[in-house]
XYZ file of C-alpha atoms in Angstrom:
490
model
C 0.000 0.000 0.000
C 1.676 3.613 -1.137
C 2.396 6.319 1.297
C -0.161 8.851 1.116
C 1.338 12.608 -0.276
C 0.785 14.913 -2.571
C 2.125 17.946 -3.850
C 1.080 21.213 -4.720
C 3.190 23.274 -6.582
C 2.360 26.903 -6.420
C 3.696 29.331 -9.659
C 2.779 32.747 -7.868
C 4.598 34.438 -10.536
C 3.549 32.535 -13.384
C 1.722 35.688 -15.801
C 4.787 37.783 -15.027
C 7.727 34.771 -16.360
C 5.283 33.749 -19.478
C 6.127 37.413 -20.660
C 9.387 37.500 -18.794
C 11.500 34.691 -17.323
C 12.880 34.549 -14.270
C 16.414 33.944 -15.282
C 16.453 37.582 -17.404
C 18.131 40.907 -16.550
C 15.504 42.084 -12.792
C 13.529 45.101 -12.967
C 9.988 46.374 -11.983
C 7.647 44.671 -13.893
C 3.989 44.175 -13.222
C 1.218 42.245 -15.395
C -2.098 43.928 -15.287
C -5.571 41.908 -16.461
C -9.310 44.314 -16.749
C -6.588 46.895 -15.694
C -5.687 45.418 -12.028
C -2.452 44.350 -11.197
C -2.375 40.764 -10.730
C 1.196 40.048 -10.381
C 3.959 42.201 -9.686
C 7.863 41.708 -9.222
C 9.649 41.847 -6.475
C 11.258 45.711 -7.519
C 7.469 46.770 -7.849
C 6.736 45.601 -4.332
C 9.529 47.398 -3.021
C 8.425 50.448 -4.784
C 5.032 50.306 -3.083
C 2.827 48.626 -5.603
C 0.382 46.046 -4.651
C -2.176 43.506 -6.443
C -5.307 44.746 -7.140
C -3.941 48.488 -7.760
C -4.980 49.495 -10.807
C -2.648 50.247 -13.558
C -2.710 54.196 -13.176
C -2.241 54.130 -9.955
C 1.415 51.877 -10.521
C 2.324 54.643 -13.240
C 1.492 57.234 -9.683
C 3.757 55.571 -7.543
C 6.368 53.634 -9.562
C 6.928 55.676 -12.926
C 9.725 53.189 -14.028
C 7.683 50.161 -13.868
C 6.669 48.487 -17.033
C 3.523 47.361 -17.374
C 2.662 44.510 -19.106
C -0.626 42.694 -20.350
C -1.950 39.439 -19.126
C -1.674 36.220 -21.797
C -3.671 33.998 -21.238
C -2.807 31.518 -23.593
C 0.466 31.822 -22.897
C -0.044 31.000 -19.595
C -2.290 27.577 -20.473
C 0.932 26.421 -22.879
C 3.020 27.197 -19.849
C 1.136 25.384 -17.383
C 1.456 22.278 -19.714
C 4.666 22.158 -20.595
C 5.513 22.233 -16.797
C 2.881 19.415 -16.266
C 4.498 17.500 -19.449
C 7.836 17.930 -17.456
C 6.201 16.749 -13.946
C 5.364 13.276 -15.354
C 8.881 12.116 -15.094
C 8.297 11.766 -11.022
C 4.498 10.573 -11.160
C 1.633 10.016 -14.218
C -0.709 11.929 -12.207
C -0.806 15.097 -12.420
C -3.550 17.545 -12.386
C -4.402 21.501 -12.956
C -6.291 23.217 -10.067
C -8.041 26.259 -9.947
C -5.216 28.432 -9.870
C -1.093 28.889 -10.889
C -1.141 25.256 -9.369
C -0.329 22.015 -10.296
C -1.136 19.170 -8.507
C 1.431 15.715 -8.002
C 0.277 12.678 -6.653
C 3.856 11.208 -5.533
C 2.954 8.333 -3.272
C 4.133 5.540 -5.081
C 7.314 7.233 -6.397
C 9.200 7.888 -2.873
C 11.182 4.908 -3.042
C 12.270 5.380 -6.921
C 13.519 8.866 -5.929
C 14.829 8.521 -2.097
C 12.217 9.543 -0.501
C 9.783 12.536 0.114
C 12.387 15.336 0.602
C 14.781 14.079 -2.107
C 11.716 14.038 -4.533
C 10.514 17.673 -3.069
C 14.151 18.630 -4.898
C 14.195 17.569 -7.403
C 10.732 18.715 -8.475
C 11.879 22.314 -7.486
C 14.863 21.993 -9.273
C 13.091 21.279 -12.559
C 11.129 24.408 -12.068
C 14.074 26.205 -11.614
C 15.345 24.852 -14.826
C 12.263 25.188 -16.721
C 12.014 28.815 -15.832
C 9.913 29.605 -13.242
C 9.567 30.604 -9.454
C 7.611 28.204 -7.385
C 6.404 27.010 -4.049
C 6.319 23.514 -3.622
C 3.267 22.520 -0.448
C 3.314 18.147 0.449
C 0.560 17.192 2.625
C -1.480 13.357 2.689
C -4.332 15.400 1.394
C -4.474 17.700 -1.400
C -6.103 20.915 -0.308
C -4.215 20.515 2.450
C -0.784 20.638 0.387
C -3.101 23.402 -1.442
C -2.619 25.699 1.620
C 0.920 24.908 2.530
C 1.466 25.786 -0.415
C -0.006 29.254 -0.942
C 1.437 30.111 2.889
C 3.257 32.945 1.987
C 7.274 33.325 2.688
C 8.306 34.926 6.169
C 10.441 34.255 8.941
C 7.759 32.480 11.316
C 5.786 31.288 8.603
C 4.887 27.430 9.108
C 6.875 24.621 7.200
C 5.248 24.050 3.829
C 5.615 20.274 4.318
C 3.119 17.923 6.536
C 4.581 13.645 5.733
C 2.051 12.190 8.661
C -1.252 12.231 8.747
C -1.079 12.066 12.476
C 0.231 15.951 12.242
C -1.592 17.210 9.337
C -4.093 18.521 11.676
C -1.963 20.409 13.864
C -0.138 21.683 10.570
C -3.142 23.121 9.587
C -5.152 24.498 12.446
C -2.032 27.546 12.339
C -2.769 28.578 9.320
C -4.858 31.788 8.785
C -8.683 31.158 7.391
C -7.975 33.856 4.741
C -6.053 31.039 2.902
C -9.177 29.254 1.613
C -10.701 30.749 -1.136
C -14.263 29.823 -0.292
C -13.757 31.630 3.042
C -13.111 34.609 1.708
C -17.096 36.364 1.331
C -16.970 35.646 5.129
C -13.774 37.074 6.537
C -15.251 40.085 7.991
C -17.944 38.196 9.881
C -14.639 36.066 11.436
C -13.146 38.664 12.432
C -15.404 40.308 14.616
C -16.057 37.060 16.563
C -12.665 36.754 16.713
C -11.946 33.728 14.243
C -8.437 34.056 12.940
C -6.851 30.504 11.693
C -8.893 27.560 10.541
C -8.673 26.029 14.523
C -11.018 28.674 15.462
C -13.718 28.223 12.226
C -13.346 24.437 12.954
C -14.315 24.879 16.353
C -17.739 26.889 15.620
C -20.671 24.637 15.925
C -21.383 23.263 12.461
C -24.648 23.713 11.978
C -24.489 27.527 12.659
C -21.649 27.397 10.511
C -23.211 26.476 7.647
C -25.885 28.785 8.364
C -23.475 31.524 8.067
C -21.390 30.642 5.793
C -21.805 27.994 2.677
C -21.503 24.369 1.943
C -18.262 25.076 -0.213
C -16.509 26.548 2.545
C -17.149 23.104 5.024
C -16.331 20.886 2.365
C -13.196 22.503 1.737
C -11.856 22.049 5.188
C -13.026 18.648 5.242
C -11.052 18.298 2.077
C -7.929 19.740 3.626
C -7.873 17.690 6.887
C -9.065 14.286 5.674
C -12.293 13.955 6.345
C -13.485 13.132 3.238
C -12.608 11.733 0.287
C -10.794 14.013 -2.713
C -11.414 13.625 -6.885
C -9.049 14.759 -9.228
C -8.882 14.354 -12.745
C -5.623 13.450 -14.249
C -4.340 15.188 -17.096
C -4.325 12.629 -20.167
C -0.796 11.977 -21.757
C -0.942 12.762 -25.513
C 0.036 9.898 -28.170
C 2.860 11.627 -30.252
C 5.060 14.499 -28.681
C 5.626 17.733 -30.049
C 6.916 20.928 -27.895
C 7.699 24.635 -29.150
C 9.533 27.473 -27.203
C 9.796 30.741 -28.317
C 13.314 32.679 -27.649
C 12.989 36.255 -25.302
C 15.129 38.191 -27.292
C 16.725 36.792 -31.484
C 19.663 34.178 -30.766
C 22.233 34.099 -32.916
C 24.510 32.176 -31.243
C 23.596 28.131 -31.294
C 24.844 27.299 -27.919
C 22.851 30.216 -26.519
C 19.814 28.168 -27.427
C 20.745 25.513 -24.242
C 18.468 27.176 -21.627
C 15.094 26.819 -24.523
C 16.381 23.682 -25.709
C 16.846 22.044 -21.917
C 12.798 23.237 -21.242
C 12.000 20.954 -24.173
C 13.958 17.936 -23.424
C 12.414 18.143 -19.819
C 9.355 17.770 -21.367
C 10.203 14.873 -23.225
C 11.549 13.068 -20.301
C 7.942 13.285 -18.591
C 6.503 12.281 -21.518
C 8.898 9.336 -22.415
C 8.109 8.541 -18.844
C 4.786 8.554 -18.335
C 4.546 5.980 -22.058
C 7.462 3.776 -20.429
C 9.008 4.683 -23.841
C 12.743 5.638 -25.110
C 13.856 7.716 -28.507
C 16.038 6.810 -30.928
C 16.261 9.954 -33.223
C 14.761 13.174 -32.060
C 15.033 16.639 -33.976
C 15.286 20.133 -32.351
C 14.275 22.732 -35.107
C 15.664 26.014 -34.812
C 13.206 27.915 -36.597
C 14.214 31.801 -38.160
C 11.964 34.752 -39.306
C 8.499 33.903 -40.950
C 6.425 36.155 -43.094
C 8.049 37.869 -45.958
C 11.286 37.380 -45.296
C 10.612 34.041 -43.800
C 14.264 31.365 -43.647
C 13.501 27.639 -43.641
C 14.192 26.248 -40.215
C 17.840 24.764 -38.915
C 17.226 20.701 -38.217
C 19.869 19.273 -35.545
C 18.296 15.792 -35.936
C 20.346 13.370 -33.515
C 20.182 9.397 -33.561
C 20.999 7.447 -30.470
C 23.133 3.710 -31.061
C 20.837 2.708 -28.349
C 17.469 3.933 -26.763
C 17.793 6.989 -24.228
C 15.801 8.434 -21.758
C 17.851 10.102 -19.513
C 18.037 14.033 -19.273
C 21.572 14.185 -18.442
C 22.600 11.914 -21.744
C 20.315 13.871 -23.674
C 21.200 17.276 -22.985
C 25.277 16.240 -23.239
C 24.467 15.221 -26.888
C 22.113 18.537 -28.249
C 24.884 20.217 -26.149
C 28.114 18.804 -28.429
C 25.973 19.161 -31.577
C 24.856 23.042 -30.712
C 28.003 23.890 -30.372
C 29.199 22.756 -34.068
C 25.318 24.400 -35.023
C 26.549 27.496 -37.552
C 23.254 29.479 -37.615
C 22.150 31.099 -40.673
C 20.036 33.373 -39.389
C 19.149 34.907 -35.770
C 16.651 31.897 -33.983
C 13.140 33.325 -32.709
C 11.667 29.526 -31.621
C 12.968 25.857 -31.099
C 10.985 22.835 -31.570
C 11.531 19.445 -30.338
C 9.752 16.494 -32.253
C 10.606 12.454 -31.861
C 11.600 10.995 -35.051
C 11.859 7.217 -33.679
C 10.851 5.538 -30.354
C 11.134 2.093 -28.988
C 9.746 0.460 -25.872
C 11.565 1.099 -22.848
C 13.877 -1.858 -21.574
C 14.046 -3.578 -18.092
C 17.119 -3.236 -15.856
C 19.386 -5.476 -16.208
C 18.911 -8.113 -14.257
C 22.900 -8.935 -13.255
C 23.544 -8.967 -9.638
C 26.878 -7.306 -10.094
C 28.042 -4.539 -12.399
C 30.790 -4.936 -15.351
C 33.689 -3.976 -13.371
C 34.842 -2.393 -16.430
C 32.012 -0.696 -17.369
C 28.549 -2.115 -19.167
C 28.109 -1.521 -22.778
C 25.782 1.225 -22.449
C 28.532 3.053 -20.901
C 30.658 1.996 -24.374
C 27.588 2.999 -26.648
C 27.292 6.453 -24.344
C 30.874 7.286 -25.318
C 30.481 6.554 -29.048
C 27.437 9.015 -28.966
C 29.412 11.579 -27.156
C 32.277 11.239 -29.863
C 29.504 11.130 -32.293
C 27.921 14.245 -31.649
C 31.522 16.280 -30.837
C 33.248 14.952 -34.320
C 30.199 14.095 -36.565
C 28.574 10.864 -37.228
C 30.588 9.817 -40.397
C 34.119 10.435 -38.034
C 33.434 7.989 -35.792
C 32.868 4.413 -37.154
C 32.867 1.317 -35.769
C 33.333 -2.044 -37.210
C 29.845 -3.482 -39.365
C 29.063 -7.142 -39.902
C 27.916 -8.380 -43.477
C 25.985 -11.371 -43.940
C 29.029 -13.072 -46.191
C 31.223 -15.820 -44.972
C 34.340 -14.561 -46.915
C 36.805 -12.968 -44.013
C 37.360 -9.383 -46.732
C 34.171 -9.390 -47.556
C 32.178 -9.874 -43.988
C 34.006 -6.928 -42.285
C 32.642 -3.291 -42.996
C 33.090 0.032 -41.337
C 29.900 2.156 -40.643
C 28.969 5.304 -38.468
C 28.426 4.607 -34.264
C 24.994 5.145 -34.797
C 24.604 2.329 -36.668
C 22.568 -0.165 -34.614
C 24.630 -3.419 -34.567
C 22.539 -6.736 -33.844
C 24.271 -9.249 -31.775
C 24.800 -12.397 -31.907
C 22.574 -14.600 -30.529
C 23.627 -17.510 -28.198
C 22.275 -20.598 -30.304
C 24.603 -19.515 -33.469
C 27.424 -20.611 -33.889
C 30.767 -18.351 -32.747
C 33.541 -19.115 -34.681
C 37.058 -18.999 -33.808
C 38.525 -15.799 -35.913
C 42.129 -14.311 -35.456
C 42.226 -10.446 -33.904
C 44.090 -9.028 -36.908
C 43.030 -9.680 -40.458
C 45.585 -8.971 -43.387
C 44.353 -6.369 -45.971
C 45.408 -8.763 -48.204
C 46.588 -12.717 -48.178
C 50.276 -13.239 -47.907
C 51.314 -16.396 -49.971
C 53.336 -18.830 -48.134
C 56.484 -20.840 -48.826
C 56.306 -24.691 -48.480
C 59.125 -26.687 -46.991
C 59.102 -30.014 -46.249
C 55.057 -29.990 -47.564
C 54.397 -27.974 -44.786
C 53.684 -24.079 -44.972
C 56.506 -21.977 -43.679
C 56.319 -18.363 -42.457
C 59.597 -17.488 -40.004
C 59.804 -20.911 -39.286
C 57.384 -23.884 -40.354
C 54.285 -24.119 -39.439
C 52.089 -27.060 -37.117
C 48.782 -27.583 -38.124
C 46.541 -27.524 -34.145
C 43.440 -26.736 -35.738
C 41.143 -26.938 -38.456
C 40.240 -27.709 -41.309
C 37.320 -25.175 -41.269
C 35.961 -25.460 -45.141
C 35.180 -22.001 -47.019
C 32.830 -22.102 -50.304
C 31.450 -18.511 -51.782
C 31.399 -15.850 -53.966
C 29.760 -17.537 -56.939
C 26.746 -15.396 -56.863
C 29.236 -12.405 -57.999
C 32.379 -13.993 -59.547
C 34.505 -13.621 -56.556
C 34.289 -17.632 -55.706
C 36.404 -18.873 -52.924
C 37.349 -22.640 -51.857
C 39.364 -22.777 -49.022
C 40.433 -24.638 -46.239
C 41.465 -22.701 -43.219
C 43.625 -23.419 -40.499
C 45.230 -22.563 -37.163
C 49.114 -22.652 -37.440
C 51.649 -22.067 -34.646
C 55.258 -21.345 -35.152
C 58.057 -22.882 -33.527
C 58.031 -19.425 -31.349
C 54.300 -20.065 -30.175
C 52.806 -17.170 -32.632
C 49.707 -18.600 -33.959
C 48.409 -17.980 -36.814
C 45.534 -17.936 -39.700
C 46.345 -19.478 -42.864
C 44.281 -21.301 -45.532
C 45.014 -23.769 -48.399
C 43.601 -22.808 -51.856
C 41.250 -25.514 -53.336
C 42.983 -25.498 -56.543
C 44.639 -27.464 -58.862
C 48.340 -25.879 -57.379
C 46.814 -25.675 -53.635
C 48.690 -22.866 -52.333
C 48.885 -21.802 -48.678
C 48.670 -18.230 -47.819
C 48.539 -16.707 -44.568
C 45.315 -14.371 -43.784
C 45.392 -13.218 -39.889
C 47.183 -13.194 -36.654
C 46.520 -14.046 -33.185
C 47.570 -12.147 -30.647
């Protein structure tokens, strides 16, 4: 049975970094909607200006504070992509009322070490997405709601409640202002002296809901427990597709990292929440439309094995940014998945390869890939041909290679293959290279070729010198049956 918690996480400044992000140059900003301020910055507060002041009155008493008008829509697309991102530490997720999301992270505390562990990580991601927020965890979820929205302060309660057994005493602090549904009736509390939700709770009932309303009851039954919450999970879409548009025109490629890091969060949640990992994924860099519209920049980048780790996937864009020349100044990146495959199971080895697992190998050839270009780094290509030159290619790292399986045969082959076949002297009817040669193993019979007049008829053999060198000769199936030596073993 999971843990009970979930979290509320609280974007207080969400109109104000749609239209301005947090990580840009600080000033006084405030974002105005029906011609109210409903979010201001941090400078504007300073300078006196408060939410619900209307917009002439911030030009009054902060001249130097720009003004800016509400987007909606910009919001909505906001508020998704951070949901999108969320899914990486649980699939359900929901949208409340307000600049809130809401996580239900009960069965992911032991995937991510536990409650505060996960409460970092999740702020991190904000951070790195963008945005400023306030992260409430309580077993219920109007009561994370309102340890959430508690505002910052030096004796401000602890916006975390783990225990049941204390979410009661968490809460009965807290002033009744807090709940929305309380807020028609604030006047009445205060004149009988009804300050924090201890002292509504403690009002007889029925004159309580006399006074007040039904919505304002069942949200503090909500909050501490008493009865049972809905939520409606957001619904994870089929195919994935997210678009960013740049602040300011970037005309450097690596500058695009902090846009192009927003979108790859959002494909981890979403590779996540489909237990899926991508192959090839392409980030557009898209240039000026209209008129004097230039075709978008593809970086399209294909994985030698399935990835869906944020670290891995950010080191790769970030190698092949950096070699990006731009042609023209970038106004909006888009991420889209080319190729996905099912996400695979742990391995299930006790122990680690001491020297390092092949995904580690496959990792590195990625790196190398993206930091020198695909066709610079190659790696060695199977054929389906039993001639030695002719089964032997060289192809780019991304190339998926298909192992062997264990019911086929593995055949004994030398580590070093001549270019070409050195003929062999014969002494004593035996082949002689440095010194003559002992037959210890073989004969291992070769027939091909005669499907493109390159036929072959050989018999091949492991030699060893006199010196211990062994090596890898054949005898030609021909009338003068020459020997000629074709590899070495180390």
């Amino acid at each position: 049975m999971k843990t009970p918690l979930l979290l509320t996480l609280y974007l207080p400044l969400l109109p104000l970094e749609t239209l301005r992000p947090s990580w840009s140059d600080a000033g006084s900003y405030v974002v105005v909607d029906g011609g109210k301020v409903v979010v201001a910055s941090t400078e504007a507060v300073d300078a006196g200006v408060r939410v619900g002041m209307r917009s002439g009155g911030v030009a009054t008493i902060s001249p130097g504070t720009i003004i800016l008008d509400r987007d909606i829509e910009k919001e909505s697309r906001a508020l998704d992509s951070i949901a999108m991102a969320m899914l990486q530490f649980t699939p359900e997720v929901a949208f409340t009322d307000d600049f809130s999301l809401l996580l239900d992270v009960g069965a992911s505390l032991a995937l991510f070490g536990g409650p505060l562990s996960l409460c970092r990580r999740v702020r991190d991601s904000i951070r790195r997405l963008g945005f400023t927020g306030r992260l409430g965890a309580a077993p219920t979820a109007e009561g994370a709601w309102l340890l959430a929205h508690v505002k910052s302060g030096r004796h401000s309660p602890r916006r975390r409640c783990l225990q049941s057994a204390t979410l009661a005493f968490r809460l009965d602090g807290l002033p009744c202002s807090l709940v929305p549904s309380a807020a028609p009736f604030l006047t009445w509390f205060d004149g009988i002296g009804a300050s924090t939700l201890s002292d509504v709770r403690k009002l007889p009932r029925t004159g309580l809901l006399r006074r007040t309303s039904k919505q304002l009851l069942h949200a503090l039954d909500r909050a501490y427990g008493d009865i049972e919450e809905m939520h409606r999970w957001i619904s994870v879409p089929a195919q994935f597709s997210a678009h960013i548009e740049t602040f300011d025109r970037i005309e450097h490629a690596e500058a695009l990292m902090h846009g192009a890091t927003t979108l790859i969060l959002q494909l981890i949640g979403w590779l996540a929440a489909r237990q899926l990992a991508v192959i090839t994924f392409k980030l557009q860099l898209e240039h000026e439309r209209g008129r004097s519209a230039v075709p978008p920049t593809p970086v399209e980048i294909t994985l030698a094995e399935p990835a869906w780790k944020e670290t891995h996937l950010l080191r790769l864009l970030k190698e092949r940014l950096a070699k990006t020349e731009l042609s023209a100044p970038v106004i909006g990146l888009r991420l889209e998945v080319v190729q996905l495959e099912p996400r695979r199971p742990l391995s299930d080895q006790l122990f680690p390869e001491p020297s390092g697992s092949p995904a580690d190998f496959t990792r590195l050839l990625e790196l190398l890939s993206a930091r020198l270009g695909p066709d610079n780094v190659l790696v060695p290509v199977p054929s389906p041909d039993h001639r030695p030159e002719q089964c032997n290619s060289w192809g780019p790292a991304t190339v998926k290679i298909t192992s062997t399986s264990e019911d086929e045969l593995v055949l004994d082959r030398p580590c070093f293959v001549l270019p070409k076949p050195i003929q062999l002297l014969t002494r004593d009817e035996r082949p002689f290279y440095l010194s003559p040669l002992r037959l210890i193993r073989g004969p291992e019979r070769l027939e091909a070729g005669w499907w493109d007049a390159q036929s072959v008829a050989r018999d091949y053999y492991v030699a060893q010198g006199t010196d211990a060198t062994c090596y890898w000769i054949y005898l030609e199936r021909t009338a003068d049956s020459r020997w000629f030596l074709h590899g070495l073993y180390a």
